XYZ file of C-alpha atoms in Angstrom:
328
model
C -0.295 46.902 14.772
C 1.051 47.082 11.669
C 0.946 43.626 9.881
C 4.183 43.073 8.826
C 5.397 43.525 12.364
C 2.020 40.864 13.276
C 3.751 38.195 10.781
C 6.450 39.263 12.709
C 4.888 38.258 15.580
C 3.912 34.655 14.506
C 6.424 33.511 12.168
C 8.997 33.927 15.457
C 6.085 32.474 17.665
C 6.357 29.188 15.353
C 9.954 29.557 15.666
C 10.302 29.881 19.807
C 7.309 27.122 19.917
C 8.934 24.133 17.823
C 12.234 25.464 19.851
C 10.611 25.495 23.162
C 8.899 21.912 21.903
C 12.174 20.172 20.812
C 14.238 20.864 23.784
C 11.461 20.136 26.267
C 11.590 16.461 24.440
C 14.860 16.090 24.534
C 15.142 17.046 28.138
C 11.686 15.092 28.805
C 13.459 11.690 27.402
C 16.613 12.101 29.056
C 14.327 12.367 32.156
C 12.647 9.684 31.457
C 16.245 7.600 30.610
C 17.272 9.013 33.966
C 14.739 7.004 36.112
C 15.319 3.808 34.070
C 11.851 3.992 31.093
C 11.569 1.448 28.839
C 12.627 3.776 24.985
C 9.636 1.582 24.394
C 7.700 2.874 26.856
C 9.606 6.814 26.457
C 9.399 6.274 22.779
C 4.866 6.393 23.523
C 3.947 9.144 25.892
C 7.904 11.661 26.126
C 7.830 11.490 23.010
C 5.073 11.411 20.910
C 3.217 14.090 23.913
C 6.573 15.921 23.334
C 6.340 16.679 19.687
C 2.708 17.554 19.039
C 3.028 19.891 22.794
C 3.407 22.735 20.242
C 0.399 21.859 18.359
C -1.635 21.197 21.785
C -0.166 24.232 23.574
C -1.561 26.889 20.475
C -4.841 25.203 20.287
C -5.532 25.292 23.954
C -4.316 29.335 24.182
C -6.260 30.170 21.108
C -9.678 28.203 22.892
C -9.034 30.427 25.486
C -8.662 33.915 24.511
C -11.579 32.933 22.245
C -10.004 32.345 19.209
C -11.681 29.084 19.071
C -11.519 29.210 14.927
C -7.475 29.468 15.439
C -7.572 26.061 17.865
C -9.565 24.021 15.047
C -7.736 25.252 12.019
C -3.931 24.154 13.965
C -6.274 21.023 14.050
C -7.596 20.831 10.483
C -5.190 22.282 8.348
C -1.492 20.131 9.497
C -3.927 16.836 8.891
C -4.170 19.021 5.610
C -1.495 19.852 5.434
C 0.332 16.078 6.268
C -0.592 14.525 3.661
C -1.156 16.472 0.602
C 2.510 18.708 1.701
C 4.141 16.471 3.643
C 3.319 13.057 1.342
C 3.374 14.407 -2.104
C 6.682 17.126 -1.987
C 8.876 14.286 -0.855
C 7.262 11.860 -3.203
C 8.889 14.213 -6.157
C 11.618 13.899 -4.630
C 11.883 9.689 -4.697
C 9.190 7.671 -4.114
C 8.217 6.291 -0.831
C 6.375 2.444 -0.412
C 3.838 1.874 1.601
C 4.329 -1.653 2.677
C 5.438 -1.140 5.506
C 4.529 -3.109 8.522
C 1.059 -1.226 11.099
C 0.655 1.119 8.549
C -2.591 -0.654 7.534
C -4.077 -0.298 10.700
C -3.155 3.003 11.616
C -4.552 4.344 7.788
C -7.231 3.544 9.458
C -7.376 4.978 12.875
C -6.462 7.934 11.465
C -9.718 7.744 9.502
C -11.276 6.771 11.500
C -10.487 10.217 13.800
C -11.271 12.210 11.011
C -14.831 11.091 11.022
C -15.257 10.631 15.238
C -14.225 14.652 14.824
C -16.972 15.474 12.969
C -19.710 13.609 14.053
C -18.944 15.349 17.930
C -18.888 19.065 15.803
C -21.762 18.211 14.258
C -23.333 20.179 17.281
C -21.400 23.381 15.901
C -20.095 22.304 18.800
C -16.618 20.716 20.759
C -16.880 21.378 24.085
C -15.619 18.826 27.940
C -17.987 16.419 27.033
C -16.258 16.058 23.412
C -12.937 16.428 24.010
C -12.778 14.192 27.260
C -13.972 10.995 24.754
C -11.421 12.947 21.955
C -8.618 13.018 25.787
C -9.852 8.992 26.375
C -9.104 8.182 23.044
C -5.287 9.248 22.576
C -5.073 7.482 25.351
C -6.243 4.071 24.019
C -4.558 4.211 20.950
C -1.230 4.693 23.329
C -2.196 1.487 24.868
C -2.563 0.179 21.355
C -0.162 0.882 20.334
C 2.000 -0.540 23.707
C 0.290 -3.981 23.124
C 1.243 -3.948 19.719
C 5.012 -3.264 20.136
C 5.360 -6.688 21.526
C 4.799 -8.300 17.699
C 4.494 -6.216 15.760
C 7.762 -3.834 16.770
C 8.849 -3.591 12.567
C 5.246 -0.640 12.338
C 6.903 2.336 11.319
C 4.873 4.275 14.615
C 5.912 2.387 17.010
C 9.590 2.394 15.320
C 9.314 6.252 14.882
C 8.943 7.217 19.660
C 10.490 4.733 19.906
C 13.773 5.214 17.678
C 14.034 9.164 18.493
C 13.536 7.889 22.890
C 17.611 6.744 21.246
C 19.145 8.374 19.405
C 20.041 12.639 19.152
C 21.847 14.918 21.070
C 19.401 14.549 24.476
C 20.950 15.587 27.286
C 23.626 14.042 30.010
C 24.519 15.848 32.299
C 21.995 16.929 34.876
C 22.522 20.818 34.630
C 22.456 20.905 31.276
C 18.685 18.431 31.363
C 17.007 20.658 33.697
C 18.337 23.863 31.021
C 16.155 21.969 28.495
C 13.293 21.038 30.449
C 12.616 24.713 31.348
C 13.298 26.453 27.376
C 10.866 24.109 27.094
C 8.512 24.701 29.432
C 8.760 28.005 29.023
C 9.499 28.805 24.761
C 5.618 26.690 24.534
C 3.967 29.514 26.193
C 5.501 32.352 25.095
C 5.142 31.050 21.278
C 1.811 29.909 21.958
C 0.445 33.962 23.448
C 2.763 35.066 20.258
C 1.286 33.288 17.898
C -2.543 33.850 18.792
C -2.179 37.825 19.474
C -0.594 37.620 15.362
C -3.101 34.906 13.812
C -5.215 37.042 15.542
C -4.865 40.820 14.645
C -4.142 39.353 10.977
C -7.091 38.247 10.532
C -8.278 41.388 11.762
C -6.425 43.381 8.961
C -7.437 41.453 6.043
C -11.134 41.031 6.904
C -11.043 36.868 6.883
C -11.682 34.855 9.928
C -8.995 33.190 12.219
C -10.337 30.174 11.119
C -7.766 30.938 8.000
C -5.228 31.470 9.157
C -5.629 28.878 11.797
C -6.122 26.949 8.388
C -2.765 27.674 6.719
C -0.847 29.794 8.283
C -0.432 28.353 11.381
C -1.222 24.608 10.448
C 1.969 24.999 7.815
C 4.782 25.905 10.496
C 3.644 23.520 12.655
C 4.239 20.949 9.917
C 7.597 21.949 9.517
C 8.221 19.653 10.970
C 7.036 16.326 9.983
C 7.737 18.203 6.363
C 12.056 17.992 7.161
C 11.005 14.437 8.367
C 9.091 13.247 5.181
C 12.257 15.015 2.562
C 14.705 13.435 4.948
C 13.617 9.843 5.437
C 12.096 9.465 0.806
C 16.142 10.850 0.279
C 17.313 7.802 2.521
C 14.504 5.729 1.474
C 13.447 5.229 4.373
C 9.439 6.338 3.247
C 8.097 3.932 5.995
C 9.283 7.317 8.498
C 8.040 9.584 6.323
C 4.259 7.580 6.325
C 4.574 6.200 10.047
C 5.562 9.758 11.308
C 2.412 11.863 8.712
C -0.208 9.184 10.010
C 0.523 8.731 13.194
C 0.405 13.004 13.808
C -2.355 12.613 11.994
C -4.032 10.907 14.716
C -2.328 12.109 17.386
C -3.589 15.838 15.918
C -7.464 14.699 16.354
C -7.172 12.968 19.210
C -5.005 14.613 21.861
C -4.733 18.780 20.391
C -8.407 17.729 20.159
C -9.003 17.056 23.212
C -7.387 18.962 24.891
C -8.971 22.244 23.116
C -12.177 20.312 23.879
C -11.394 20.049 27.707
C -9.509 23.971 27.919
C -12.510 25.523 25.712
C -15.565 23.170 27.661
C -13.689 24.252 31.547
C -12.900 28.450 30.585
C -15.276 29.607 27.996
C -18.098 26.409 27.652
C -16.376 24.511 24.754
C -15.164 25.520 21.826
C -18.069 27.356 18.433
C -17.229 25.474 14.924
C -17.559 28.343 12.263
C -20.307 26.476 9.976
C -17.194 27.024 6.745
C -15.496 24.185 7.999
C -17.977 22.387 7.116
C -18.577 23.930 3.999
C -14.863 22.556 3.015
C -11.756 21.992 5.110
C -13.361 19.064 6.944
C -14.549 17.337 3.418
C -11.024 18.400 2.774
C -9.570 16.919 6.081
C -11.752 13.505 5.561
C -11.004 13.189 1.537
C -6.834 13.023 2.460
C -7.582 10.517 4.877
C -9.832 8.755 2.996
C -6.376 8.975 -0.210
C -3.735 8.105 2.545
C -6.434 4.429 3.519
C -6.134 3.556 0.121
C -2.534 4.320 -0.525
C -1.645 2.457 1.933
C -4.055 -0.356 1.677
C -3.343 -1.102 -1.342
C 0.529 -1.134 -1.032
C 0.783 1.382 -4.083
C 3.660 3.150 -3.535
C 3.952 6.944 -3.558
C 5.273 7.879 -7.032
C 6.643 11.186 -8.674
C 3.276 11.133 -10.411
C 1.400 11.259 -7.702
C 3.485 13.156 -5.244
C 2.631 16.237 -8.248
C -0.716 15.089 -7.993
C -1.398 15.167 -4.339
C 0.847 18.381 -3.756
C -1.338 20.283 -6.776
C -4.136 19.359 -4.352
C -2.203 21.745 -1.164
C -1.914 23.837 -3.743
C -5.379 24.527 -5.365
C -7.014 23.657 -1.774
C -5.114 26.668 -0.156
C -6.287 28.534 -3.523
C -9.546 28.095 -2.772
C -9.348 29.292 1.348
C -7.912 32.515 -1.334
C -10.959 32.403 -2.954
C -13.714 32.459 -1.127
C -12.592 34.098 2.008
C -11.982 37.757 -0.283
C -14.939 36.726 -2.296
């Protein structure tokens, strides 16, 4: 296939993937609400895992299809984009406060998750054991959120997930609910396969690793929902929603997406090899992003327009560095 066709495949795959994830979450929320499950539990389970479903499906499909660089690049690139791009760009439009309760704890958890992911990858392999460790930790994290919800109802991560379970265009009729679920279940793997096929071909045609495509195109595409949420929240002066969304997303990316990647690759291929190139730049940029987010939150310093511009330029510099190293 030509480069243009492959690019269309990837763009179409991202669109189908995001549509499928949205439909799956709405249908599952409707089903859970009908079963009488509380909004808090629905938010912490159905919404939390449903919104991470696109990244999980892409990384699992990439790992199974022997494109481990794409799988790991999706995780690492999304976490980098979430801090530098998703927080930086909206802050240029409207300064963002970081004083929301509970954000500091979640920022430290996100930082610890980044350190752990690098440590588990140190042997250049994300195997079944690593996947089970990360998978167990996402369960622990959800339980932590559930317990914390009883005494920290204003935690933005909890508040956002609970709100998503109670508002929005949730189908009411049984037929519409089943339709949403069916579309989500069918669209997710279709979108993931389009992305993996197109991205692998693009990497081959350009003579770059699939990790580069995962770190850039795929990571940017799967971060679009967070970017849209952050921009709207910043304009409405609800920056706590944006902060909670980004930090919660980064935690789920490492624990849930990393977990499913390690488990699927471990069961099918004995593990997902981690390319040496991740240790040259990408892991350290991801770690630096987690440190910067934690410092901003713990010092309660608002993300001013200048800070937002620095973050955004940092992301542009990172992408430029990837382009330079891949083409040199």
